[in-house]
PDB file of C-alpha atoms and ligand atoms in Angstrom:
ATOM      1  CA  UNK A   1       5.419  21.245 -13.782  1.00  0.00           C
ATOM      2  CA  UNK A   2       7.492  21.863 -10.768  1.00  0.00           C
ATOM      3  CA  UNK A   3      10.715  19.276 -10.033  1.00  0.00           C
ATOM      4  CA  UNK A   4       9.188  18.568  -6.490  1.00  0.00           C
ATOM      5  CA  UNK A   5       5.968  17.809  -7.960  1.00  0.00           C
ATOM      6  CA  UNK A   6       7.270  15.453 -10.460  1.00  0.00           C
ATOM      7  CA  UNK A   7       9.262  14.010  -7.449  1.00  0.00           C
ATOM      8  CA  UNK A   8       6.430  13.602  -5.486  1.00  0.00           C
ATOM      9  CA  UNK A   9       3.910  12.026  -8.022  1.00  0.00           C
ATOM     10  CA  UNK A  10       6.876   9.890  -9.018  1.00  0.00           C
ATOM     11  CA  UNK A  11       7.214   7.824  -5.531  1.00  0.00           C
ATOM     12  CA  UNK A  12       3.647   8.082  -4.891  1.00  0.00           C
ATOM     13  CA  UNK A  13       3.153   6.048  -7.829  1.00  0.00           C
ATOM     14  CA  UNK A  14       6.281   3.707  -7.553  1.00  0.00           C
ATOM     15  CA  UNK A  15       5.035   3.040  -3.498  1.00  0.00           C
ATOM     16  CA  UNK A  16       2.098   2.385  -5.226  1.00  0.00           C
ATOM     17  CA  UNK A  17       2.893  -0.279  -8.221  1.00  0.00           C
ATOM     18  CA  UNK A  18       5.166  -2.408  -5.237  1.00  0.00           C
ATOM     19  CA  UNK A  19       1.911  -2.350  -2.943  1.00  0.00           C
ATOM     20  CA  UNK A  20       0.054  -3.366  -5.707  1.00  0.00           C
ATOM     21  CA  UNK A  21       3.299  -5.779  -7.130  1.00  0.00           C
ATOM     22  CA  UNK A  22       2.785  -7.571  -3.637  1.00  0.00           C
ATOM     23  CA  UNK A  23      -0.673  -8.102  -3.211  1.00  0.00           C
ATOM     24  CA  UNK A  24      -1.115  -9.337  -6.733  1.00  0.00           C
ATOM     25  CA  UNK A  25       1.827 -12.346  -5.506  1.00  0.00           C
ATOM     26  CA  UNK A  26       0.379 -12.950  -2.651  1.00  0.00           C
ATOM     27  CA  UNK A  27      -3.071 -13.640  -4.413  1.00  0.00           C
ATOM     28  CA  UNK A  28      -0.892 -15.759  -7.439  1.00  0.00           C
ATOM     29  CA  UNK A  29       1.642 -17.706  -4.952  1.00  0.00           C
ATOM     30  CA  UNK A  30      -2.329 -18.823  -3.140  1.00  0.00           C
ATOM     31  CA  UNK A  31      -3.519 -19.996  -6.457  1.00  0.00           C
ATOM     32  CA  UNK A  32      -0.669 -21.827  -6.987  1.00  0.00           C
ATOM     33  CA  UNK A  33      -0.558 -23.355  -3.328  1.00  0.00           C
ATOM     34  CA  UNK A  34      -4.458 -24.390  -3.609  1.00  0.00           C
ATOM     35  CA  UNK A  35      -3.799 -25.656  -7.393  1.00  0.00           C
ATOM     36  CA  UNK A  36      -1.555 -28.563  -6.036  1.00  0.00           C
ATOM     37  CA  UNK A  37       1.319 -26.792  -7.971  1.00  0.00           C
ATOM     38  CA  UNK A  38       3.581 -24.811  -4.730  1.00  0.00           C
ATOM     39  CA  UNK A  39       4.103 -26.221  -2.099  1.00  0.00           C
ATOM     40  CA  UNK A  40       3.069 -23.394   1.020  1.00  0.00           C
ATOM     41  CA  UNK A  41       5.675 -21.047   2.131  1.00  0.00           C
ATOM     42  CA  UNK A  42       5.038 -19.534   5.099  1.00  0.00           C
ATOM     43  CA  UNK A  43       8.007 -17.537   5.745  1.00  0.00           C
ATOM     44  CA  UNK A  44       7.393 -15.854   2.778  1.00  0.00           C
ATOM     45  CA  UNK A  45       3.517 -15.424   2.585  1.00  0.00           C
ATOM     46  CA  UNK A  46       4.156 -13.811   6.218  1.00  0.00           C
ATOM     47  CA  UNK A  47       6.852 -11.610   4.676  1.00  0.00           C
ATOM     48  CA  UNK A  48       4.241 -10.330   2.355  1.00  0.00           C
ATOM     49  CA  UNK A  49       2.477  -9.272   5.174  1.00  0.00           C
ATOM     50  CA  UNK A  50       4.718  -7.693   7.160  1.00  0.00           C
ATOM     51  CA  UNK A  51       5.870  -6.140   3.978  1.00  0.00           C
ATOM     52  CA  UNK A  52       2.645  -4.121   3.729  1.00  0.00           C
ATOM     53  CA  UNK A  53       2.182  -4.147   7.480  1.00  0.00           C
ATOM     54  CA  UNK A  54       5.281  -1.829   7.630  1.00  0.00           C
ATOM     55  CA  UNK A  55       5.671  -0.169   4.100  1.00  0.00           C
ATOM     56  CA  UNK A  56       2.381   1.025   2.808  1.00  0.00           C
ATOM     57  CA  UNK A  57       0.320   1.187   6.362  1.00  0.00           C
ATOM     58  CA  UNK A  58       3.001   2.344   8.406  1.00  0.00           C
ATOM     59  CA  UNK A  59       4.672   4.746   6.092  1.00  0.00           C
ATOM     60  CA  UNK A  60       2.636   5.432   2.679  1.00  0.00           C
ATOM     61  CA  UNK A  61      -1.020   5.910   3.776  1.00  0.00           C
ATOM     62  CA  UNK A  62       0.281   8.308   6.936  1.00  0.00           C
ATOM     63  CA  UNK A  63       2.223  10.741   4.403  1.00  0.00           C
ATOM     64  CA  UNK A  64      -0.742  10.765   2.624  1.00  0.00           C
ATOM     65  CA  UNK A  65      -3.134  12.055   5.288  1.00  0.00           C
ATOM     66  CA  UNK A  66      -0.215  14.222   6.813  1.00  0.00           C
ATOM     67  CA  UNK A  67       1.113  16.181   3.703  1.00  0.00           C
ATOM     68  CA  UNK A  68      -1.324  15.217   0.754  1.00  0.00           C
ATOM     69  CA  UNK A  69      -4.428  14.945   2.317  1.00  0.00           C
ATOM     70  CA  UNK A  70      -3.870  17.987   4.809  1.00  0.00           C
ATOM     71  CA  UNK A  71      -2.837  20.211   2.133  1.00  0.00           C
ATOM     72  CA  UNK A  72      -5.382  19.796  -0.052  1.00  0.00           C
ATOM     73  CA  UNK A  73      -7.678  20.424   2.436  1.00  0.00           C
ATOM     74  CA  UNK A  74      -6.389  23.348   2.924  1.00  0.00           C
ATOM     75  CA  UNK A  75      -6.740  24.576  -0.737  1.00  0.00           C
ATOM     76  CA  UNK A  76     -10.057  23.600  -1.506  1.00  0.00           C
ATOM     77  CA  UNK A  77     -13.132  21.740  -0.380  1.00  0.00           C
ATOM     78  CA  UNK A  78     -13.254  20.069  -3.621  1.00  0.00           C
ATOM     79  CA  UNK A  79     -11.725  17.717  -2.667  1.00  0.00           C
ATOM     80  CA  UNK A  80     -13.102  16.903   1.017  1.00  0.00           C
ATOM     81  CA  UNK A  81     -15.868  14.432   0.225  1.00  0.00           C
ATOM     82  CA  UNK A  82     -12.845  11.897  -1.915  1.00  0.00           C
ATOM     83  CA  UNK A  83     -10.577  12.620   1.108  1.00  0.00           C
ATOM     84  CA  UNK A  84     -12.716  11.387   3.808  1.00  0.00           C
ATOM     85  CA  UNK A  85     -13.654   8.372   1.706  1.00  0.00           C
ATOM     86  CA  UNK A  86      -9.767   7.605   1.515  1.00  0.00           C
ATOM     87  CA  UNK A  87      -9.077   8.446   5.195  1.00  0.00           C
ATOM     88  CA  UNK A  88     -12.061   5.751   5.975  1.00  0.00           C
ATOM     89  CA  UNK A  89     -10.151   3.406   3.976  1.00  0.00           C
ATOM     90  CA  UNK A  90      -6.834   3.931   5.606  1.00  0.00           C
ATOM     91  CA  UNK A  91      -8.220   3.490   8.691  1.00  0.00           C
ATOM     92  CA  UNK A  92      -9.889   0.252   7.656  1.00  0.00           C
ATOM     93  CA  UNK A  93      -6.371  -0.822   5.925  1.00  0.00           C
ATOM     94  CA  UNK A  94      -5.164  -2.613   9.358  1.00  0.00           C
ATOM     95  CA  UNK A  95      -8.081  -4.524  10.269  1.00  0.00           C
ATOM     96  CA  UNK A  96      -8.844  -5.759   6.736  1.00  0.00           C
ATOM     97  CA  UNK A  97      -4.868  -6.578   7.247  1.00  0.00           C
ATOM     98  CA  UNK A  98      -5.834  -8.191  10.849  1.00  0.00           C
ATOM     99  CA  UNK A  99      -8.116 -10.327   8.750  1.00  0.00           C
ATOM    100  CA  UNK A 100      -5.496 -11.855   6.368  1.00  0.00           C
ATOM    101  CA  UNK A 101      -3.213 -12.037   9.443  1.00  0.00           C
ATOM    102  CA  UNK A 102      -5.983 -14.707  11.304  1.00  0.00           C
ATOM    103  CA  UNK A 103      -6.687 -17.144   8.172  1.00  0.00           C
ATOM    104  CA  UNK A 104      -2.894 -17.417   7.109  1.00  0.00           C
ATOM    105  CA  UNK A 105      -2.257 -18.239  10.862  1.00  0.00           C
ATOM    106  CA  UNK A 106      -4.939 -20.494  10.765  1.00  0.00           C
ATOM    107  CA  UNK A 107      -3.968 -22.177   8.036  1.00  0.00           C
ATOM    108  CA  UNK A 108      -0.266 -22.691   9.576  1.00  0.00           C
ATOM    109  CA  UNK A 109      -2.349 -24.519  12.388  1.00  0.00           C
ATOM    110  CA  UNK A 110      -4.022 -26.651   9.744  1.00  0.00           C
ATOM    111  CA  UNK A 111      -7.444 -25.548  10.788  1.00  0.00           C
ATOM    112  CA  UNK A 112     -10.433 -26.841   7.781  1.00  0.00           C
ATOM    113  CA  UNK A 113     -11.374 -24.404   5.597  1.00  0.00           C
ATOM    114  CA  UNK A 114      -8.529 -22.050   6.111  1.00  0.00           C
ATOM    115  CA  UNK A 115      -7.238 -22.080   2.914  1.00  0.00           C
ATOM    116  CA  UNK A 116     -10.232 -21.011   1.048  1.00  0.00           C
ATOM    117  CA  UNK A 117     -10.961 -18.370   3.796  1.00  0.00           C
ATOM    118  CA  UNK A 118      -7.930 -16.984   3.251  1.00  0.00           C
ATOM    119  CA  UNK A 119      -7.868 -16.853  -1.042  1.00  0.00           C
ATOM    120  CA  UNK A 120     -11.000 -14.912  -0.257  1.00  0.00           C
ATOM    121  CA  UNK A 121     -10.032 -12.253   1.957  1.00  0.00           C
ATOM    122  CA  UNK A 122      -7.128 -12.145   0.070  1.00  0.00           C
ATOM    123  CA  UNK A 123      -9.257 -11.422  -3.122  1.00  0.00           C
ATOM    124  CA  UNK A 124     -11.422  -9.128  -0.933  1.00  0.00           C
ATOM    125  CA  UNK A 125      -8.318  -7.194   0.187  1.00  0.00           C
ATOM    126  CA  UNK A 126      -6.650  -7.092  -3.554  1.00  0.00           C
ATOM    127  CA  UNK A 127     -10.166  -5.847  -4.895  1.00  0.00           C
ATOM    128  CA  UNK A 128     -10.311  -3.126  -2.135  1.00  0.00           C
ATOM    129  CA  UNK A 129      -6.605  -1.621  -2.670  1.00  0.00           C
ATOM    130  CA  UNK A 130      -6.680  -1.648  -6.280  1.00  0.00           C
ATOM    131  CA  UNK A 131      -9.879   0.368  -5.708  1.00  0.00           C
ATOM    132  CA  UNK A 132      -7.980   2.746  -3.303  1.00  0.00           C
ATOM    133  CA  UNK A 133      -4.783   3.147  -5.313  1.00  0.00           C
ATOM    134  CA  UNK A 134      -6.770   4.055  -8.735  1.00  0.00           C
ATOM    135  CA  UNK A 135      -9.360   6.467  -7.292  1.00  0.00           C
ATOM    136  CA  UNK A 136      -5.853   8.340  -5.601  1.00  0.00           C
ATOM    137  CA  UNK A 137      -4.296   8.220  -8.989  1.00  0.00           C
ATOM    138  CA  UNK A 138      -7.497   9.033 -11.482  1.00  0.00           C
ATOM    139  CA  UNK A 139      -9.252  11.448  -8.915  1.00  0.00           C
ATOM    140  CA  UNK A 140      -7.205  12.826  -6.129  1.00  0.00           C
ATOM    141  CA  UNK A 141      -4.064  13.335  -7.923  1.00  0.00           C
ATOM    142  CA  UNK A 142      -5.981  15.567 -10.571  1.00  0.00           C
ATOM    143  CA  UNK A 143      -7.064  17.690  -7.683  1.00  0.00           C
ATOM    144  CA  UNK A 144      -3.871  18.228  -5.945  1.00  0.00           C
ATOM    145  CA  UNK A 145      -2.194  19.262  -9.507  1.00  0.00           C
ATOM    146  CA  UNK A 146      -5.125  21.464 -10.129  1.00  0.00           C
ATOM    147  CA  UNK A 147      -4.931  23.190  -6.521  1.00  0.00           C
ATOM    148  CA  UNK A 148      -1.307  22.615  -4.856  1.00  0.00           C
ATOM    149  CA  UNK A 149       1.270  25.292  -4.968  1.00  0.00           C
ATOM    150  CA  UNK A 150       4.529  24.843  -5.914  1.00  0.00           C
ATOM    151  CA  UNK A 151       5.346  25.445  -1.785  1.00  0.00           C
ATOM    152  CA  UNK A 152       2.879  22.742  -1.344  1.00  0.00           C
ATOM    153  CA  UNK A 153       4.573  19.828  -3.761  1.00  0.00           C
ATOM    154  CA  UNK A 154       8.032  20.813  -1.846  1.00  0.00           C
ATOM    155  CA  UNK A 155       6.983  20.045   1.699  1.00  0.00           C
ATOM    156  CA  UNK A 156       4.879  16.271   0.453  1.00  0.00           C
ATOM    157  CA  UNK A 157       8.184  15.030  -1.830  1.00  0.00           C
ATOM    158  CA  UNK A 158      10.185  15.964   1.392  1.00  0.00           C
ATOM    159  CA  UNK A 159       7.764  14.231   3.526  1.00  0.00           C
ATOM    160  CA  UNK A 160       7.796  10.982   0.896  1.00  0.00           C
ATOM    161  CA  UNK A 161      11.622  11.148   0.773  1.00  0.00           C
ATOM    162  CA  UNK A 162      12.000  10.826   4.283  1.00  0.00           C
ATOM    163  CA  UNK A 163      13.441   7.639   4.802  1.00  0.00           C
ATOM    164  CA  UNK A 164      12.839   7.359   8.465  1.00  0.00           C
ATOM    165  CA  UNK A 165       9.676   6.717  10.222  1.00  0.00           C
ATOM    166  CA  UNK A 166       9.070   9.273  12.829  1.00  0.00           C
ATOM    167  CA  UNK A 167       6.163   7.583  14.037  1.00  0.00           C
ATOM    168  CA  UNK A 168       7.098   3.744  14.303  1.00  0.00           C
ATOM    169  CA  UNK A 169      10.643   3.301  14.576  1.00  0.00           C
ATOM    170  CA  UNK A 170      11.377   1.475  11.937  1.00  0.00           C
ATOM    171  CA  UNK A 171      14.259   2.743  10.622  1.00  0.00           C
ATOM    172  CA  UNK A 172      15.490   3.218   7.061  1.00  0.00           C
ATOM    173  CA  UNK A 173      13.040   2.747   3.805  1.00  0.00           C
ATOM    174  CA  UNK A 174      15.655   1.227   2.186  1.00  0.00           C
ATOM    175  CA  UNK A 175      15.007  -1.860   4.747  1.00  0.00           C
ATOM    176  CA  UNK A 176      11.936  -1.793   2.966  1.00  0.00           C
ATOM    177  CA  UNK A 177      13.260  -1.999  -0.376  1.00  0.00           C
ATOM    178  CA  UNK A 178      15.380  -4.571   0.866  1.00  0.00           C
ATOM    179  CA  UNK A 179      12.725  -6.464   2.083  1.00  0.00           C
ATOM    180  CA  UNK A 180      11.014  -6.163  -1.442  1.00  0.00           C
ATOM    181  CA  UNK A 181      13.924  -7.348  -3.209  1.00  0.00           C
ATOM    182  CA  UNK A 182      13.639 -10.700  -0.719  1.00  0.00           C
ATOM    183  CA  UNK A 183      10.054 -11.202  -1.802  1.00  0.00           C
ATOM    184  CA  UNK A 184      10.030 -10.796  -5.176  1.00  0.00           C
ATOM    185  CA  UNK A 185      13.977 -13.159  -5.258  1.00  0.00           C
ATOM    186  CA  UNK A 186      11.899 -15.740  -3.217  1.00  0.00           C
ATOM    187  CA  UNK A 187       8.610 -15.547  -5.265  1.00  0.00           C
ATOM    188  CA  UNK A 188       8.951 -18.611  -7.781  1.00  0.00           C
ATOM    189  CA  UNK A 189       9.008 -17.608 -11.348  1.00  0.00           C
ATOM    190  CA  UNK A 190       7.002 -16.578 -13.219  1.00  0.00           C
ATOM    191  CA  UNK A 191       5.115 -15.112 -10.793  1.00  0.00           C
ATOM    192  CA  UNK A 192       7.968 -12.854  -9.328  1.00  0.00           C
ATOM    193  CA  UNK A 193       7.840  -9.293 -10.332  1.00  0.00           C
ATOM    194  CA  UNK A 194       7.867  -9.030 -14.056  1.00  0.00           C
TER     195      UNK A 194
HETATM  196 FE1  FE2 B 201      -3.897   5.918   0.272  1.00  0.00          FE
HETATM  197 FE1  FE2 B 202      -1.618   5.978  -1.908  1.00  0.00          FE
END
């Protein structure tokens, strides 16, 4: 197996376990909130959101359809039918996003019924990643191994080591990181990141 491949798989993988690292918090620190045991943090339920607002929709999903995706397209239509089924879902990522975005400000304004509206988008939203992230990792990454060239795997674990964003602005990854490290250092144990 090529180093670049390795490289590649690597952070698609590690961008995936934090996505999945926040979402599963966010989903926890609710449960905890609507058990009587938290007391609601807003400053850091909206940093979740930004968090995936501007890591995995801004910068994660877009490498994927620009290198991944477009590659594999390329070298075979094998893969097409699982690609468009992902690209859907990338393009639904915002608005299911939008949706969590509404209830949590809703619930800031204390409007009735927020709260439960919001556990189950939340639940709606963790249900519908997890799906996402496991059909890239048990079906599309078995394709691009079977049909990328080495050439290939260079240019996407360039593209995923880019730190910057060329398309929003938003500077360095490691902000993200950083940004990570907050959440998970203001997530009360034991939910956290184990
Ligand atoms: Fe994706
Ligand atoms: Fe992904």
């Amino acid at each position: 197996m090529s180093d670049t491949r390795i490289q590649a798989l690597n952070t698609i993988r590690a961008e995936h376990r934090t996505l999945a690292a926040v979402i599963h918090n966010l989903k926890d620190l609710l449960a905890e909130v609507q058990a009587g045991r938290m007391a609601v943090d807003f400053p850091l339920l909206w940093s979740m959101v930004y968090y995936i607002d501007a890591f995995p929709d801004r910068l994660h999903h877009p490498k994927e359809d620009e290198w991944l995706f477009r590659l594999l397209r390329q070298r075979t239509h094998q893969a097409d039918a699982l690609i468009d089924e992902l690209q859907r879902q990338h393009t639904h990522e915002p608005q299911a996003l939008g949706e969590i975005r509404r209830w949590l400000g809703n619930l800031q304004a204390g409007v009735p019924g927020s709260m439960e509206a919001l556990m189950r988008t939340v639940s709606t939203y963790a249900d519908f990643t997890w799906r996402h992230l496991k059909v890239e990792e048990h079906e599309l990454i078995p394709l691009a191994e079977s049909h990328l060239t080495t050439t290939d795997w260079d240019e996407i674990a360039q593209a995923f080591a880019q730190n910057a964003d060329p398309l929003s602005g938003f500077g360095q990854a490691d902000a993200f990181h950083q940004r990570f490290r907050d959440i998970v250092q203001r997530t009360p144990a034991p939910l956290g990141l184990a």
